PDB file of C-alpha atoms and ligand atoms in Angstrom:
ATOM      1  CA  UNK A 139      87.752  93.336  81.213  1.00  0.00           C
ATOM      2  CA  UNK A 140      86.459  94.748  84.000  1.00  0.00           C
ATOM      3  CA  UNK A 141      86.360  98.860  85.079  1.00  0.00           C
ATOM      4  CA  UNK A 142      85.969  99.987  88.881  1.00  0.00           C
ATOM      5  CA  UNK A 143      84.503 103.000  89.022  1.00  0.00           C
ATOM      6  CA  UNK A 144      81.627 105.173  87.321  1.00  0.00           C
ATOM      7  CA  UNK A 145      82.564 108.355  86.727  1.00  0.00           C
ATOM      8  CA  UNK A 146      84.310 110.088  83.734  1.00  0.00           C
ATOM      9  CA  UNK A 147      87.432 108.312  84.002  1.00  0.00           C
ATOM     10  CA  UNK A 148      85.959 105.165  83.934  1.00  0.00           C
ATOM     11  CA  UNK A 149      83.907 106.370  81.241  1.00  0.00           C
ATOM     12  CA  UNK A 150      87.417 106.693  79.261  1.00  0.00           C
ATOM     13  CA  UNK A 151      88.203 103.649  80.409  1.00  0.00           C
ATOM     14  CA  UNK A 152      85.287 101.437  78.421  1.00  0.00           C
ATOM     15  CA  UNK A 153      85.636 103.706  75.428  1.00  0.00           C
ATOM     16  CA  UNK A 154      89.470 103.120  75.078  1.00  0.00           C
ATOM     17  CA  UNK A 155      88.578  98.922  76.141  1.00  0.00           C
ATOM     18  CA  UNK A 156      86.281  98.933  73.263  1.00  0.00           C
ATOM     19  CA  UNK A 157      88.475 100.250  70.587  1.00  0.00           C
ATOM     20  CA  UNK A 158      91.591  98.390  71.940  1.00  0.00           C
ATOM     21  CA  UNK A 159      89.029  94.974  70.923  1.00  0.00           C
ATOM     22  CA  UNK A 160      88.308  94.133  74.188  1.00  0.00           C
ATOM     23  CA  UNK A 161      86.103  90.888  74.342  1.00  0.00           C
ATOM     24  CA  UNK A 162      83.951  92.604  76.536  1.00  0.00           C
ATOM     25  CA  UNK A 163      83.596  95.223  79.253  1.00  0.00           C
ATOM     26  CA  UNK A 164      82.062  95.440  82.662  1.00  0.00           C
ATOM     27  CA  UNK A 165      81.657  98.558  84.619  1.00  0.00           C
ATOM     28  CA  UNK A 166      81.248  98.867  88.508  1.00  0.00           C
ATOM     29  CA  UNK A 167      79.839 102.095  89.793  1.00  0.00           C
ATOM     30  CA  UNK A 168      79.454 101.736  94.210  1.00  0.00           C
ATOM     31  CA  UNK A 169      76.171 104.009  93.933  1.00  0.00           C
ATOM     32  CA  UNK A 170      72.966 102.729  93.325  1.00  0.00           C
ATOM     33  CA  UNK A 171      72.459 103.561  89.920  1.00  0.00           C
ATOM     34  CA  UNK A 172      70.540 107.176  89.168  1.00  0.00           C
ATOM     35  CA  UNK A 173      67.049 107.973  87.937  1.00  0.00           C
ATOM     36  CA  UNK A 174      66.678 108.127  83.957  1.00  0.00           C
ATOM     37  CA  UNK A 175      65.167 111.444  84.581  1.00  0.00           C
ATOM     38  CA  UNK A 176      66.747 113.937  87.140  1.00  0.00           C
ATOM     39  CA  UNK A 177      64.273 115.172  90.088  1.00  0.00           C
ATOM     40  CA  UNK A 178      63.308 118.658  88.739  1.00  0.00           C
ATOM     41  CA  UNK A 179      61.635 120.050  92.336  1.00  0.00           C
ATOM     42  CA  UNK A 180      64.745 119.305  94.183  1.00  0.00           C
ATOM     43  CA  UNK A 181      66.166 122.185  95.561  1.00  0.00           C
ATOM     44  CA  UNK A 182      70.167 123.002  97.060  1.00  0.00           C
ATOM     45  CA  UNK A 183      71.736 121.457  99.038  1.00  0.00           C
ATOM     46  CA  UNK A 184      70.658 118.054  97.395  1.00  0.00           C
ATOM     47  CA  UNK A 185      72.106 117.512  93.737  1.00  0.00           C
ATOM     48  CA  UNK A 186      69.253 116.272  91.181  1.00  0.00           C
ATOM     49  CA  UNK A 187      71.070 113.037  90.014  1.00  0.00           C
ATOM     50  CA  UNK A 188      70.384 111.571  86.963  1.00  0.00           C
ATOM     51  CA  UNK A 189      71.853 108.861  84.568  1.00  0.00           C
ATOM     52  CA  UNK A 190      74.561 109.570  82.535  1.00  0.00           C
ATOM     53  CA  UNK A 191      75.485 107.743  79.419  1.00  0.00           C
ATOM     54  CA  UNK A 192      78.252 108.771  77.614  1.00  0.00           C
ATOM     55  CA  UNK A 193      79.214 108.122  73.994  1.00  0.00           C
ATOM     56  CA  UNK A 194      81.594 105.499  75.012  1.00  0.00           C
ATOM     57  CA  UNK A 195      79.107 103.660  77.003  1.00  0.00           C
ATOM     58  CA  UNK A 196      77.091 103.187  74.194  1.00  0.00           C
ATOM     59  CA  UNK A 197      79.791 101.864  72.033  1.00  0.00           C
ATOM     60  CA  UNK A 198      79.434  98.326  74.741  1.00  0.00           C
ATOM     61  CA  UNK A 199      79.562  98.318  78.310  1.00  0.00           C
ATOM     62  CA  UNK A 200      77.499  96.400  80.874  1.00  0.00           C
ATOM     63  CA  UNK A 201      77.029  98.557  83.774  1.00  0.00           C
ATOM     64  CA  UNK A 202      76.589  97.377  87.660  1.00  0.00           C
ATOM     65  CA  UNK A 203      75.992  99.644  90.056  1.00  0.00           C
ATOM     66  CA  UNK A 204      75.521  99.134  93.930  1.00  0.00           C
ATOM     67  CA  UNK A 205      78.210  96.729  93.568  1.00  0.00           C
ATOM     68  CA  UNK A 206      81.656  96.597  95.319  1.00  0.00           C
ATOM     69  CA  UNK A 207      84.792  94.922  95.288  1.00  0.00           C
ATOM     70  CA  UNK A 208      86.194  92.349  97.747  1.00  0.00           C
ATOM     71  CA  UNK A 209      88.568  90.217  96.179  1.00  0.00           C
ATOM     72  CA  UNK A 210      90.965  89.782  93.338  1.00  0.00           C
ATOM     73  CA  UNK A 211      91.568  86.044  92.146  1.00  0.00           C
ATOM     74  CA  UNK A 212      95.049  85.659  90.159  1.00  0.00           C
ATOM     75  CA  UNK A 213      97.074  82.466  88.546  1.00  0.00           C
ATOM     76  CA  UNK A 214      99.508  82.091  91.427  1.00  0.00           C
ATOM     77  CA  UNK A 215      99.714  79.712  93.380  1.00  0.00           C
ATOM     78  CA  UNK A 216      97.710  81.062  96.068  1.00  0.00           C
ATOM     79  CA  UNK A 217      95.259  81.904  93.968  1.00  0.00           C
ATOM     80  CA  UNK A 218      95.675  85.438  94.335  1.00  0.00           C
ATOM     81  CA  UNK A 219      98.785  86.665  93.267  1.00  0.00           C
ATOM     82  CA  UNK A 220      99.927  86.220  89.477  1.00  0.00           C
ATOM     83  CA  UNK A 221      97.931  87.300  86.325  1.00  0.00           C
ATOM     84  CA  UNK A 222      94.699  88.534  87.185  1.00  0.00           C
ATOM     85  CA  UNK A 223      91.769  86.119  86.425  1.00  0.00           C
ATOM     86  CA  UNK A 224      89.204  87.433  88.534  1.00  0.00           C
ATOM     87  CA  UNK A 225      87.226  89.154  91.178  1.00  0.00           C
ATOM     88  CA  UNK A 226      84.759  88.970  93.858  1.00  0.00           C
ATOM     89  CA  UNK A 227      81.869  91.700  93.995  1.00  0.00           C
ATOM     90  CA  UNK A 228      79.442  92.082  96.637  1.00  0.00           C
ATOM     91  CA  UNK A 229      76.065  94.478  96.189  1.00  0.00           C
ATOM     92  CA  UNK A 230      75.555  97.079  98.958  1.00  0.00           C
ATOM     93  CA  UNK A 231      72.822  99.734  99.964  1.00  0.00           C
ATOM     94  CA  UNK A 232      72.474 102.560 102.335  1.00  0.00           C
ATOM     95  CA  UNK A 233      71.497 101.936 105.618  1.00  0.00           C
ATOM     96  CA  UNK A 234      71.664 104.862 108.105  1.00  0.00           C
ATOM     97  CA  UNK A 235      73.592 106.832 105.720  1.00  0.00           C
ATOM     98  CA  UNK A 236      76.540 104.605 105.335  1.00  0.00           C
ATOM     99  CA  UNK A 237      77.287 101.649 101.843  1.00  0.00           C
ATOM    100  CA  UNK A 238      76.835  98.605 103.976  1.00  0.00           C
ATOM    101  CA  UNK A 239      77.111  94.733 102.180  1.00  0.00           C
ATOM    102  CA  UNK A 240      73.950  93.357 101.386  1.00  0.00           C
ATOM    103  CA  UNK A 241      74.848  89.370 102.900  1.00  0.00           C
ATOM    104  CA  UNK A 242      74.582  86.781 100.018  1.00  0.00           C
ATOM    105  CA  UNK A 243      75.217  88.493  97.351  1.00  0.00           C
ATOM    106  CA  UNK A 244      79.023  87.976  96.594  1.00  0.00           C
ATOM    107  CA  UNK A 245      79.471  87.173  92.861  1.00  0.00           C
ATOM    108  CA  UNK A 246      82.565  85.857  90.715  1.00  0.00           C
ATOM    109  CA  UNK A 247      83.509  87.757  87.874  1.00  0.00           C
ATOM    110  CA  UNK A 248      86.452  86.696  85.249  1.00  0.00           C
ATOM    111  CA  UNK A 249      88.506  89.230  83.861  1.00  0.00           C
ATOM    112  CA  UNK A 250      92.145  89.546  82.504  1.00  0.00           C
ATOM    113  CA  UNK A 251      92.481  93.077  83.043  1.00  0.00           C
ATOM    114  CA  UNK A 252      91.008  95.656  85.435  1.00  0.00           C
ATOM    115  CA  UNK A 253      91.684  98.792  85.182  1.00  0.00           C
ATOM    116  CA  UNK A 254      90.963 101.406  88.240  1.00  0.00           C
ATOM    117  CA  UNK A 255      89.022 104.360  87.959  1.00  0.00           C
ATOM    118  CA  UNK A 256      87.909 105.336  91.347  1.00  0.00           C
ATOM    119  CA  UNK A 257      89.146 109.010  91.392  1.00  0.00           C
ATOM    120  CA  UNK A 258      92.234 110.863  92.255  1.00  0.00           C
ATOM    121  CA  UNK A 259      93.414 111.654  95.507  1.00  0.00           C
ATOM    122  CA  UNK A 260      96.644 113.520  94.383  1.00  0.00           C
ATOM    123  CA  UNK A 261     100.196 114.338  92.148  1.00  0.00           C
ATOM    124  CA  UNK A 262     102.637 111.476  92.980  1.00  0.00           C
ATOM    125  CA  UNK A 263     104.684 112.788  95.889  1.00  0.00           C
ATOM    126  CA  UNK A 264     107.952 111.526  94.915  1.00  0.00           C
ATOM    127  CA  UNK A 265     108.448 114.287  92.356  1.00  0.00           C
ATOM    128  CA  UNK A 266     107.552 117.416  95.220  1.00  0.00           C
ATOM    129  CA  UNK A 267     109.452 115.028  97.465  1.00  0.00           C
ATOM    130  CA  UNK A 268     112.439 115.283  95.981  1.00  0.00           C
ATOM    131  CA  UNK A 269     112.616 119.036  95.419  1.00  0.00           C
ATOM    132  CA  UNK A 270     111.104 119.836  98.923  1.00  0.00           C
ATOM    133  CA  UNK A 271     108.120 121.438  97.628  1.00  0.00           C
ATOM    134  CA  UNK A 272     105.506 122.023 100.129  1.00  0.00           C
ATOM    135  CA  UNK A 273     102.049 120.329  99.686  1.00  0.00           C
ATOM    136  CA  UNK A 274      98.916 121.963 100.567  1.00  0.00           C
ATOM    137  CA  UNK A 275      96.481 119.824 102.571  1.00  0.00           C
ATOM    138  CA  UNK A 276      95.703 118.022  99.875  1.00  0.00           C
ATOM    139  CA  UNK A 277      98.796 116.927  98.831  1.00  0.00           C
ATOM    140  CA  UNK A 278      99.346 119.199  95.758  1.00  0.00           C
ATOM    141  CA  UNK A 279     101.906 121.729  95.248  1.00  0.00           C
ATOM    142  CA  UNK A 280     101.468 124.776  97.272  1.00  0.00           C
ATOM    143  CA  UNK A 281     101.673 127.641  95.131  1.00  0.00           C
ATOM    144  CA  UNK A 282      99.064 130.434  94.817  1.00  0.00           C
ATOM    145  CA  UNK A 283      97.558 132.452  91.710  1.00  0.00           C
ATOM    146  CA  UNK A 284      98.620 136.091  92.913  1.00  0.00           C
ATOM    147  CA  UNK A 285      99.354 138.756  90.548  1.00  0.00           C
ATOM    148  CA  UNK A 286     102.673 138.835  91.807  1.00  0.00           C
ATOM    149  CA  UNK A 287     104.498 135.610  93.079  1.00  0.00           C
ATOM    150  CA  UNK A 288     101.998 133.637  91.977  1.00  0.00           C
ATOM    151  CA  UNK A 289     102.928 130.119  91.119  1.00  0.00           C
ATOM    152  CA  UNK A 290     105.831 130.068  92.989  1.00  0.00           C
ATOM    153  CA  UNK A 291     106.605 127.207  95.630  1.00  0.00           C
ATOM    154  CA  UNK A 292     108.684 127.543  98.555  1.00  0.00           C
ATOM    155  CA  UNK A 293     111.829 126.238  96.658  1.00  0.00           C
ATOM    156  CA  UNK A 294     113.642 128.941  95.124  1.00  0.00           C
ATOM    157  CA  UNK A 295     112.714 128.417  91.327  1.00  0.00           C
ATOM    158  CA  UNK A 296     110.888 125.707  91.031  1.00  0.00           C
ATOM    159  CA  UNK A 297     106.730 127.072  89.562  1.00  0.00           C
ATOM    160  CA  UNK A 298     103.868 124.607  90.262  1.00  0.00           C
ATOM    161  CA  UNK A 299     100.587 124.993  87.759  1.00  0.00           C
ATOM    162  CA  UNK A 300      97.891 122.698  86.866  1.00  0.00           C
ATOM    163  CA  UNK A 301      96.942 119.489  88.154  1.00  0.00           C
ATOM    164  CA  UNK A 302     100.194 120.040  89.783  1.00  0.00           C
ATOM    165  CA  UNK A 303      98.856 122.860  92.123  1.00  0.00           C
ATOM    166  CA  UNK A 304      95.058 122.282  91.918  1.00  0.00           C
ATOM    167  CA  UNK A 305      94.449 119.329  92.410  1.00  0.00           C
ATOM    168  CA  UNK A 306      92.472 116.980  89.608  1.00  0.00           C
ATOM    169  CA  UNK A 307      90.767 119.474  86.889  1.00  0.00           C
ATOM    170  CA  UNK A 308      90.181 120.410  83.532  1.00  0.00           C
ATOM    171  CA  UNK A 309      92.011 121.522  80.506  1.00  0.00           C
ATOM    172  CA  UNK A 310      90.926 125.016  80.276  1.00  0.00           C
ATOM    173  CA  UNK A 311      92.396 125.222  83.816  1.00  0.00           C
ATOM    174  CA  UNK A 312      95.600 124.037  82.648  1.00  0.00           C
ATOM    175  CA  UNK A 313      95.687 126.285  79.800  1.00  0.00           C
ATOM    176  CA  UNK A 314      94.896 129.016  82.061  1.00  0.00           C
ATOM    177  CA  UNK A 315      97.474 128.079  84.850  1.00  0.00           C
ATOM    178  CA  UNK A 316     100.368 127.176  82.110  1.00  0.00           C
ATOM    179  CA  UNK A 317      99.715 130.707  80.547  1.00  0.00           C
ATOM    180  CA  UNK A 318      99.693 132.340  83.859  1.00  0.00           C
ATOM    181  CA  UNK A 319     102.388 130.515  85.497  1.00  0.00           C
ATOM    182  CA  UNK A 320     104.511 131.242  82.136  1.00  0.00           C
ATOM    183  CA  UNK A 321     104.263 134.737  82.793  1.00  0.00           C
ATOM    184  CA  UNK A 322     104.753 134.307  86.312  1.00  0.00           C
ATOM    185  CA  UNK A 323     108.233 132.403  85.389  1.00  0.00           C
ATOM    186  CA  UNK A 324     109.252 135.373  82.709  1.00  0.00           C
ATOM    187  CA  UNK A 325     108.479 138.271  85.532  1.00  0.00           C
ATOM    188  CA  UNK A 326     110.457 136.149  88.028  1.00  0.00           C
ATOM    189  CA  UNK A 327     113.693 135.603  85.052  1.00  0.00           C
ATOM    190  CA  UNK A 328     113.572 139.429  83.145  1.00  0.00           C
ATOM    191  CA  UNK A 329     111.387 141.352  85.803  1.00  0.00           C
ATOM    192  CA  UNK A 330     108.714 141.965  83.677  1.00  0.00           C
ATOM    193  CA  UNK A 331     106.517 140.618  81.284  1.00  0.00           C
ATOM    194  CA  UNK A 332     104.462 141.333  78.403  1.00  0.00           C
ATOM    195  CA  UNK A 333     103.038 137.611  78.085  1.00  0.00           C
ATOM    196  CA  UNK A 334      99.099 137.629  78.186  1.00  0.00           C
ATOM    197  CA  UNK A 335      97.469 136.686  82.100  1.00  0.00           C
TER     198      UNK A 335
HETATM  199  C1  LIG B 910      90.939 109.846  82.178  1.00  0.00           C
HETATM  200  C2  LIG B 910      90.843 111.353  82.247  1.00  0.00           C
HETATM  201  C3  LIG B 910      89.886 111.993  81.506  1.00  0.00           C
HETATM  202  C4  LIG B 910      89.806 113.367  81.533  1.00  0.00           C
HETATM  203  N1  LIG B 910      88.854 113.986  80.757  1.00  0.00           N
HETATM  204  C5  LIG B 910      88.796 115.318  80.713  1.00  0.00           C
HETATM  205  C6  LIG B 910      87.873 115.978  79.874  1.00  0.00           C
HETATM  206  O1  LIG B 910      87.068 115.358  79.153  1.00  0.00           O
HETATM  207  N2  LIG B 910      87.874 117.347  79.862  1.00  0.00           N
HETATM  208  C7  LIG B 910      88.744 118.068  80.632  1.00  0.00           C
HETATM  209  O2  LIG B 910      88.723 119.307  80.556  1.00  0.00           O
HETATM  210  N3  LIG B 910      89.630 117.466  81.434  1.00  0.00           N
HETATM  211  C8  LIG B 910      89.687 116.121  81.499  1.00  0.00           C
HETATM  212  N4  LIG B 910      90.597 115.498  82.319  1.00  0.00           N
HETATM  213  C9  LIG B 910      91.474 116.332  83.152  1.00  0.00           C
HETATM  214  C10 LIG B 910      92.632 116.897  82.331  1.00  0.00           C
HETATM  215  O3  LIG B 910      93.229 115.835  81.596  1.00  0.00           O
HETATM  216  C11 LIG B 910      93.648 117.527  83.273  1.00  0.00           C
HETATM  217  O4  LIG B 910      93.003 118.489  84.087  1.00  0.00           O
HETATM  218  C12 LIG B 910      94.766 118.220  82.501  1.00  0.00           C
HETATM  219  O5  LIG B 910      95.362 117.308  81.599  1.00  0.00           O
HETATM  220  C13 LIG B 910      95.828 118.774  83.461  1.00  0.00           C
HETATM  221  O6  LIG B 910      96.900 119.296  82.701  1.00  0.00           O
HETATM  222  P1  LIG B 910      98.334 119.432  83.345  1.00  0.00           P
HETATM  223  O7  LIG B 910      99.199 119.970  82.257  1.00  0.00           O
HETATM  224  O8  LIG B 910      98.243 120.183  84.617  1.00  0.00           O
HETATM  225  O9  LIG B 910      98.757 117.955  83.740  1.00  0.00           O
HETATM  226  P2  LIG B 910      98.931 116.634  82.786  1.00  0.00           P
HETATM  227  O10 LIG B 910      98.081 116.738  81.541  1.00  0.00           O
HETATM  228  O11 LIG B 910      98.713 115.499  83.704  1.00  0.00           O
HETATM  229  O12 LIG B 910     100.409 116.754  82.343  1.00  0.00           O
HETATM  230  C14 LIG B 910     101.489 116.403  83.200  1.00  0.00           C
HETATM  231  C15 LIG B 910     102.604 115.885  82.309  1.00  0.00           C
HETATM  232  O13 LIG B 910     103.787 115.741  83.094  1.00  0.00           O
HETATM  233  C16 LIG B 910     104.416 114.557  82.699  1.00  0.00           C
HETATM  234  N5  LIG B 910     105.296 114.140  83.774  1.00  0.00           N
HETATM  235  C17 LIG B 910     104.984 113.520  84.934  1.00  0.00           C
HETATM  236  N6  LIG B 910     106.064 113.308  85.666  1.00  0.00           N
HETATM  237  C18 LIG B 910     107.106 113.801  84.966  1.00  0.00           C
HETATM  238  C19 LIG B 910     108.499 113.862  85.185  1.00  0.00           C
HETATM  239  N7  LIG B 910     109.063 113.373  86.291  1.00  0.00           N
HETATM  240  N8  LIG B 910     109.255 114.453  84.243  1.00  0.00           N
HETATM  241  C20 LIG B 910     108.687 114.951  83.118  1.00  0.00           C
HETATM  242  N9  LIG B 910     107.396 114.901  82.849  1.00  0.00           N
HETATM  243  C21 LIG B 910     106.616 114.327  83.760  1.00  0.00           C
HETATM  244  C22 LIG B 910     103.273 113.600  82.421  1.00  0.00           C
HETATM  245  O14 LIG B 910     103.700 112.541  81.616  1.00  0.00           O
HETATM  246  C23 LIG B 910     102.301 114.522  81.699  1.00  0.00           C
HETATM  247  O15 LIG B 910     102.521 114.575  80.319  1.00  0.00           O
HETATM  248  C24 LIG B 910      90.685 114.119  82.324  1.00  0.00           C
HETATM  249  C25 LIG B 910      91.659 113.455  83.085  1.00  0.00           C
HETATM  250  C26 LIG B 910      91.730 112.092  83.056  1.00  0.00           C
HETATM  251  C27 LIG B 910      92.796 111.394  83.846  1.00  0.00           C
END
């Protein structure tokens, strides 16, 4: 099996392959793959990058880096649709700032299952959608973190916290938010609250 993308999803993603028995596991990262040791002299704005290798990498995982994806191959008839068999990588480099295709470099893989890891953009819509929630630029719930009416949305009632209203994050933020907006929800329903913020 085959994982698209290098960060700490797709991290996740070769762990969980591995103990699920997964014959083996490829991972694609787009960047060119990071020093062993980080740059200590570099100074802000530039971020001293250096190779991370998580505990799930080291239970199995062959890693590619500079490498991008052009093609899936499946079992239909067309070769493309149907049960995944396959895909078609190409290495790339920077040139003039920008991940350009190095020419001649395409390579077959086989896989029977890829999963994607290649970052989040945003909630699915359908949800806000259907309430009439208002999204911030970012397409996340619009809500803010005020003392008072924080959490709410523009719908009467309806609280957005979390991933929800930040966009992707960590636990202790959603901990934080759920605690906050609870306490939000219990000012808004008694009109006032003795729940921690
Ligand atoms: C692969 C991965 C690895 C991560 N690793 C880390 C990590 O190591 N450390 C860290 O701090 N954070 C990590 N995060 C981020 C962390 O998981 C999130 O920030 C956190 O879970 C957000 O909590 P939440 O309650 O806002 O949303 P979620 O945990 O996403 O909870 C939303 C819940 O709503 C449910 N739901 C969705 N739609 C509906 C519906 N229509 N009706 C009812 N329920 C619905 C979902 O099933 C889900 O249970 C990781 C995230 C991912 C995806």
């Amino acid at each position: 099996m085959i994982v698209i993308g290098g960060g700490d999803t797709g991290s996740d993603c070769v762990g969980t392959s591995n103990r699920h028995g997964a014959a083996s596991v490829t991972q694609f990262e787009v960047m060119p793959q990071p020093p062993a040791e980080e740059n200590r002299p570099m100074t802000w704005p530039y971020w001293p990058l250096k190779l991370r290798t998580s505990s799930s990498h080291e239970e199995g995982c062959t890693r590619e880096f500079a490498i991008s994806t052009k093609a899936f191959t499946g079992d239909g008839k067309d070769g493309k649709s149907g049960k995944i068999t396959g895909l078609t990588t190409v290495n790339v480099e920077f040139k003039d700032g920008k991940l350009v295709e190095i020419a001649g470099t395409e390579k077959n893989y086989k896989a029977d299952l890829v999963l994607l890891a290649m970052g989040f953009v945003n909630p699915v819509g359908t949800v806000l959608e259907a309430f009439g929630v208002e999204k911030d630029p970012r397409g996340n719930a619009k809500a803010g973190t005020d003392v008072v009416g924080g959490y709410k949305t523009n719908v009467a009632k309806v609280f957005a916290a979390g991933d929800m209203r930040r966009g992707q994050s960590l636990v202790v933020w959603a901990i934080r938010e759920g605690r906050q907006a609870a306490r939000a929800v219990d000012e808004f329903l008694s009109g006032a609250s003795t729940l921690p913020r």
